Each structure stands twice: as C-alpha cells, then as structure tokens.
PDB file of C-alpha atoms in Angstrom:
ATOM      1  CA  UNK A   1      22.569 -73.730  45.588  1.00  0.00           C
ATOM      2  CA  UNK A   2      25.011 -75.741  43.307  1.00  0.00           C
ATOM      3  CA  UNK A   3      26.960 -78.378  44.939  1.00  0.00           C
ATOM      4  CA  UNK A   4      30.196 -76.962  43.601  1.00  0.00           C
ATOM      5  CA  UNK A   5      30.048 -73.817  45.551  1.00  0.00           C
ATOM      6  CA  UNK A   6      30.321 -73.151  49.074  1.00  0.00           C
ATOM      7  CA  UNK A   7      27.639 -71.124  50.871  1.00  0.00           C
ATOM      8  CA  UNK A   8      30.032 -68.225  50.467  1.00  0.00           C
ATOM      9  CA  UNK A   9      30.269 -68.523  46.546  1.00  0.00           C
ATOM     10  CA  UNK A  10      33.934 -69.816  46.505  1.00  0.00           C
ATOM     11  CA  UNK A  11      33.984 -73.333  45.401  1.00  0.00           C
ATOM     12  CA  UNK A  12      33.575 -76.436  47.547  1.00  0.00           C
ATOM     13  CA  UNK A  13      37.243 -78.617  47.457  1.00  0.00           C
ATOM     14  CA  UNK A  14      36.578 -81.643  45.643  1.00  0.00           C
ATOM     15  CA  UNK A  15      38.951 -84.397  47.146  1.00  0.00           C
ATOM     16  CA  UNK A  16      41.445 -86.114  44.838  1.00  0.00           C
ATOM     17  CA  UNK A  17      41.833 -89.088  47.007  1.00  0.00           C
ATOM     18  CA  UNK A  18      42.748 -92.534  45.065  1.00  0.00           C
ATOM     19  CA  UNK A  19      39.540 -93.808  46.230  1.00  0.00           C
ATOM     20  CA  UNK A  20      37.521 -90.456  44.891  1.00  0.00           C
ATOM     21  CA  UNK A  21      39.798 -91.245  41.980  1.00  0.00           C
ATOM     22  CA  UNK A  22      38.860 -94.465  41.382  1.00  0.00           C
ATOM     23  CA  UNK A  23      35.646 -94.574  42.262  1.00  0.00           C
ATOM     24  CA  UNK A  24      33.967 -91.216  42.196  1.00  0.00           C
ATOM     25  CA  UNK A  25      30.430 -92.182  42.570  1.00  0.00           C
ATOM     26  CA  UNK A  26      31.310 -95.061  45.951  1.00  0.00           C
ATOM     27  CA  UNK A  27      30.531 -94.676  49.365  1.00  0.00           C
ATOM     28  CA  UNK A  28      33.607 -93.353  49.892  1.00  0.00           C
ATOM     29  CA  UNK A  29      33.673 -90.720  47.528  1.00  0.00           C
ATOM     30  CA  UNK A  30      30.344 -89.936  49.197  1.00  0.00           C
ATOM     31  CA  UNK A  31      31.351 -89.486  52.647  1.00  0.00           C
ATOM     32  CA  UNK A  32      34.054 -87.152  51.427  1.00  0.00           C
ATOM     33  CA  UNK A  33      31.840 -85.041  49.885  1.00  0.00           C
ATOM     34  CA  UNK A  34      30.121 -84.756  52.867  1.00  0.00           C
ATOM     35  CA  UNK A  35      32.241 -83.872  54.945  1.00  0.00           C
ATOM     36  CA  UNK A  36      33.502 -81.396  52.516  1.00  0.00           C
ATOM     37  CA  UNK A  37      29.896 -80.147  52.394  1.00  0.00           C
ATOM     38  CA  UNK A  38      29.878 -79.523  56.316  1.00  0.00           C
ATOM     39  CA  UNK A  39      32.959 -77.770  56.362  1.00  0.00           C
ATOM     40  CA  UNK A  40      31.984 -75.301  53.564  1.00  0.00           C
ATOM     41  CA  UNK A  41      29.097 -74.001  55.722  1.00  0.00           C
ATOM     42  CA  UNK A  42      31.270 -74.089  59.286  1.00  0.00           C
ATOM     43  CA  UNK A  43      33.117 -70.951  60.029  1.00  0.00           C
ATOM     44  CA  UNK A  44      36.709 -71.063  61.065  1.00  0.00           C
ATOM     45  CA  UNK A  45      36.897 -72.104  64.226  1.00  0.00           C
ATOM     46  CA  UNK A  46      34.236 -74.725  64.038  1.00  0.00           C
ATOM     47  CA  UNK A  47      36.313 -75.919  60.622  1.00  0.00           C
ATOM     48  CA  UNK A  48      39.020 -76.926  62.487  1.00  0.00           C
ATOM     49  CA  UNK A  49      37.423 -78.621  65.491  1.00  0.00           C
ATOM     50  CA  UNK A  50      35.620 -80.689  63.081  1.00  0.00           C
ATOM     51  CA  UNK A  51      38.512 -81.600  60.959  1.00  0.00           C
ATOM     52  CA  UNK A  52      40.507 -82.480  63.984  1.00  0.00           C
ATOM     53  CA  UNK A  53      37.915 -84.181  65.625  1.00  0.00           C
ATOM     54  CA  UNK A  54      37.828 -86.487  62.115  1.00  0.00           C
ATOM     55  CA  UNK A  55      41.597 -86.797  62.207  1.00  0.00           C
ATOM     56  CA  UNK A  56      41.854 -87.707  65.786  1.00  0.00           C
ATOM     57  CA  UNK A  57      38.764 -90.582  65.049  1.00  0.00           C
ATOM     58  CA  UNK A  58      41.083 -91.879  62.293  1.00  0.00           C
ATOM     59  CA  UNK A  59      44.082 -92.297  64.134  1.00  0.00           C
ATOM     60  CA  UNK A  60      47.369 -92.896  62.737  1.00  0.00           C
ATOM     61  CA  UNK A  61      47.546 -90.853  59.151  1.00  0.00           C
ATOM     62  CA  UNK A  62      44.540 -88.860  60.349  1.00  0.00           C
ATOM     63  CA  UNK A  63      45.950 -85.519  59.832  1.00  0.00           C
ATOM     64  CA  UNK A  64      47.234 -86.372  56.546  1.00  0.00           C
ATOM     65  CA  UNK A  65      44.184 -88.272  55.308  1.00  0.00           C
ATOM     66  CA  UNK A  66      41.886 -85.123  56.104  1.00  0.00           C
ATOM     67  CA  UNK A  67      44.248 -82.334  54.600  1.00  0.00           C
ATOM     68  CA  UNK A  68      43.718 -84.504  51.218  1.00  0.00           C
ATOM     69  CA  UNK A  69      39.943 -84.633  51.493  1.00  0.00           C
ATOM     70  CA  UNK A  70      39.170 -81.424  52.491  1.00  0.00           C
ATOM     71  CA  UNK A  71      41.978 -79.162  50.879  1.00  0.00           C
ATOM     72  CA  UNK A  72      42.727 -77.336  54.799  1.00  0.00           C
ATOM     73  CA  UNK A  73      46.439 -77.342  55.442  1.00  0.00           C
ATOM     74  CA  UNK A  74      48.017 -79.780  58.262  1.00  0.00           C
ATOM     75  CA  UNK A  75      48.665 -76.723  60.664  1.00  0.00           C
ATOM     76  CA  UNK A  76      45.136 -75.874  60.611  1.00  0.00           C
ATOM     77  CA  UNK A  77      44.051 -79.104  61.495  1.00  0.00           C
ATOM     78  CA  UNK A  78      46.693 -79.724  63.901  1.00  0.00           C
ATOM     79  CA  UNK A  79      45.489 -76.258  65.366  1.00  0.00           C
ATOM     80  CA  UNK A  80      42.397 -77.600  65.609  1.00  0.00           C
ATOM     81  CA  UNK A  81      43.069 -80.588  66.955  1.00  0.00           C
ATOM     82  CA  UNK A  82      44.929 -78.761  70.079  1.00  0.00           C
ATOM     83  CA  UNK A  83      41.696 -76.381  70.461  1.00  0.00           C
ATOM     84  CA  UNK A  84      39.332 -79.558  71.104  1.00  0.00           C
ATOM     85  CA  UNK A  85      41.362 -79.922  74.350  1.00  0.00           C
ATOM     86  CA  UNK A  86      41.801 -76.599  75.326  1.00  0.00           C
ATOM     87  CA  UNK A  87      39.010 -74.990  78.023  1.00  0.00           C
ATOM     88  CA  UNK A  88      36.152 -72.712  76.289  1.00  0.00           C
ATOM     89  CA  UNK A  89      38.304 -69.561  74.878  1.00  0.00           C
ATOM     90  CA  UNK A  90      37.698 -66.464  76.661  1.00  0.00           C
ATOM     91  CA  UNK A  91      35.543 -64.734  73.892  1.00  0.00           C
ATOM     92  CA  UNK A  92      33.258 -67.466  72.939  1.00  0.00           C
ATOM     93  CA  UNK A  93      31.200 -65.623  70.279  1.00  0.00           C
ATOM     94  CA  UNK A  94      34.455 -64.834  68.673  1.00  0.00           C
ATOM     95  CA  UNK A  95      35.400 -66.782  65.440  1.00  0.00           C
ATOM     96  CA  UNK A  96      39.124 -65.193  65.495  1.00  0.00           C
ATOM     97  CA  UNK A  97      41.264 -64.090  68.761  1.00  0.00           C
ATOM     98  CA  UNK A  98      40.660 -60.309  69.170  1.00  0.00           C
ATOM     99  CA  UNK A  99      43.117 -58.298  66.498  1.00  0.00           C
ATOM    100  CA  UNK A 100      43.309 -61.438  64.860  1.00  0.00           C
ATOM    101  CA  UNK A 101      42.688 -61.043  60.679  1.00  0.00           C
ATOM    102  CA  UNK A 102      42.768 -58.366  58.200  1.00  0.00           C
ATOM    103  CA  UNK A 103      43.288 -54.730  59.247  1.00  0.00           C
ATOM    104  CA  UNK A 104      40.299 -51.702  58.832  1.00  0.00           C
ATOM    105  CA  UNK A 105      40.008 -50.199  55.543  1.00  0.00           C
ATOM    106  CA  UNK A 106      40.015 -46.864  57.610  1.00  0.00           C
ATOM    107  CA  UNK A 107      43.913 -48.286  59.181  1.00  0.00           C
ATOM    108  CA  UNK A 108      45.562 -49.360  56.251  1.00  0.00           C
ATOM    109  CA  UNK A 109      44.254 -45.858  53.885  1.00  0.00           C
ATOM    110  CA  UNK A 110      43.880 -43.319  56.383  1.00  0.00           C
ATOM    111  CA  UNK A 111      41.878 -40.383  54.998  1.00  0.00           C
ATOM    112  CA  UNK A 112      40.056 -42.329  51.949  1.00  0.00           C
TER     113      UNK A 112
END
C-alpha cells in the first residue's frame, strides 16, 4: 500500500505544520505522520476518540494543534473529546447513531 493513501484509497492528510514545514524528514514530522497513519485506518468513531484523547494529552492548544496535523475539523475533535467521557453508547457495534448518515438508494429514488 502507498503511504499517500489511506486504506480506503482516498489520500492520507499530510500535515502542514511549521515544524513538518521546516523539517519534513525530523522526529516531529515523523510522529505526525503517524498519527496520521493511525487515523486513516480507524473508523469514525474511534477517529475521534483518538484525536481527542491526543488533544486532551496536549493540553492548552490541543484541539487546535491536532486539527492542523491531521486535517479533522475542531467540532469533530471536540465531539470526540466529549465521547471519551461519556458511558459506553447504547449500540456499541455501531460506528454512527442509528439513522445517522446517508439515506438508502431505494429512499432517495424510489422505484429505480
């Protein structure tokens, strides 16, 4: 599998961060790829415990920091950060809430 492409085929966010910037091939740039690399394979709800998880262990500027390096918008990890405190969901082999994302083929074009 090439490195620039998630396990889905879309391609994995590369962080512009002024220390990926500066130095692309540095320990830092490294870690960020990493992490970028674990959330490509992690499916939505584990993407946003782990991001929030990595925000809350930076602290101040977390949120902000992680949205940069892994391209996932501050709500999302903000969500996520409220769902590591919450109690198991009810439907725990659910990625989404139930109705939650896109409608049927057979709902939106009745007949086809």
């Amino acid at each position: 599998m090439d490195r620039t492409t998630k396990h889905d085929g879309r391609p994995m966010h590369h962080c512009d961060c002024p220390h990926c910037r500066r130095q692309p091939d540095g320990p830092v740039a490294q870690e960020h790829r990493a992490i970028n690399r674990l959330v490509a394979r992690a499916d939505e709800r584990s993407r946003r415990l782990l991001v929030g998880f990595l925000a809350q262990q930076h602290g101040r500027g977390g949120i902000t920091l992680l949205a940069q390096i892994t391209g996932l918008d501050r709500n999302t990890i903000v969500r996520g950060l409220r769902e590591l405190y919450q109690p198991e969901p009810t439907h725990p082999h659910r990625v989404r809430r139930p109705g939650a994302g896109r409608k049927r083929a057979e709902a939106t074009h009745p007949g086809s």
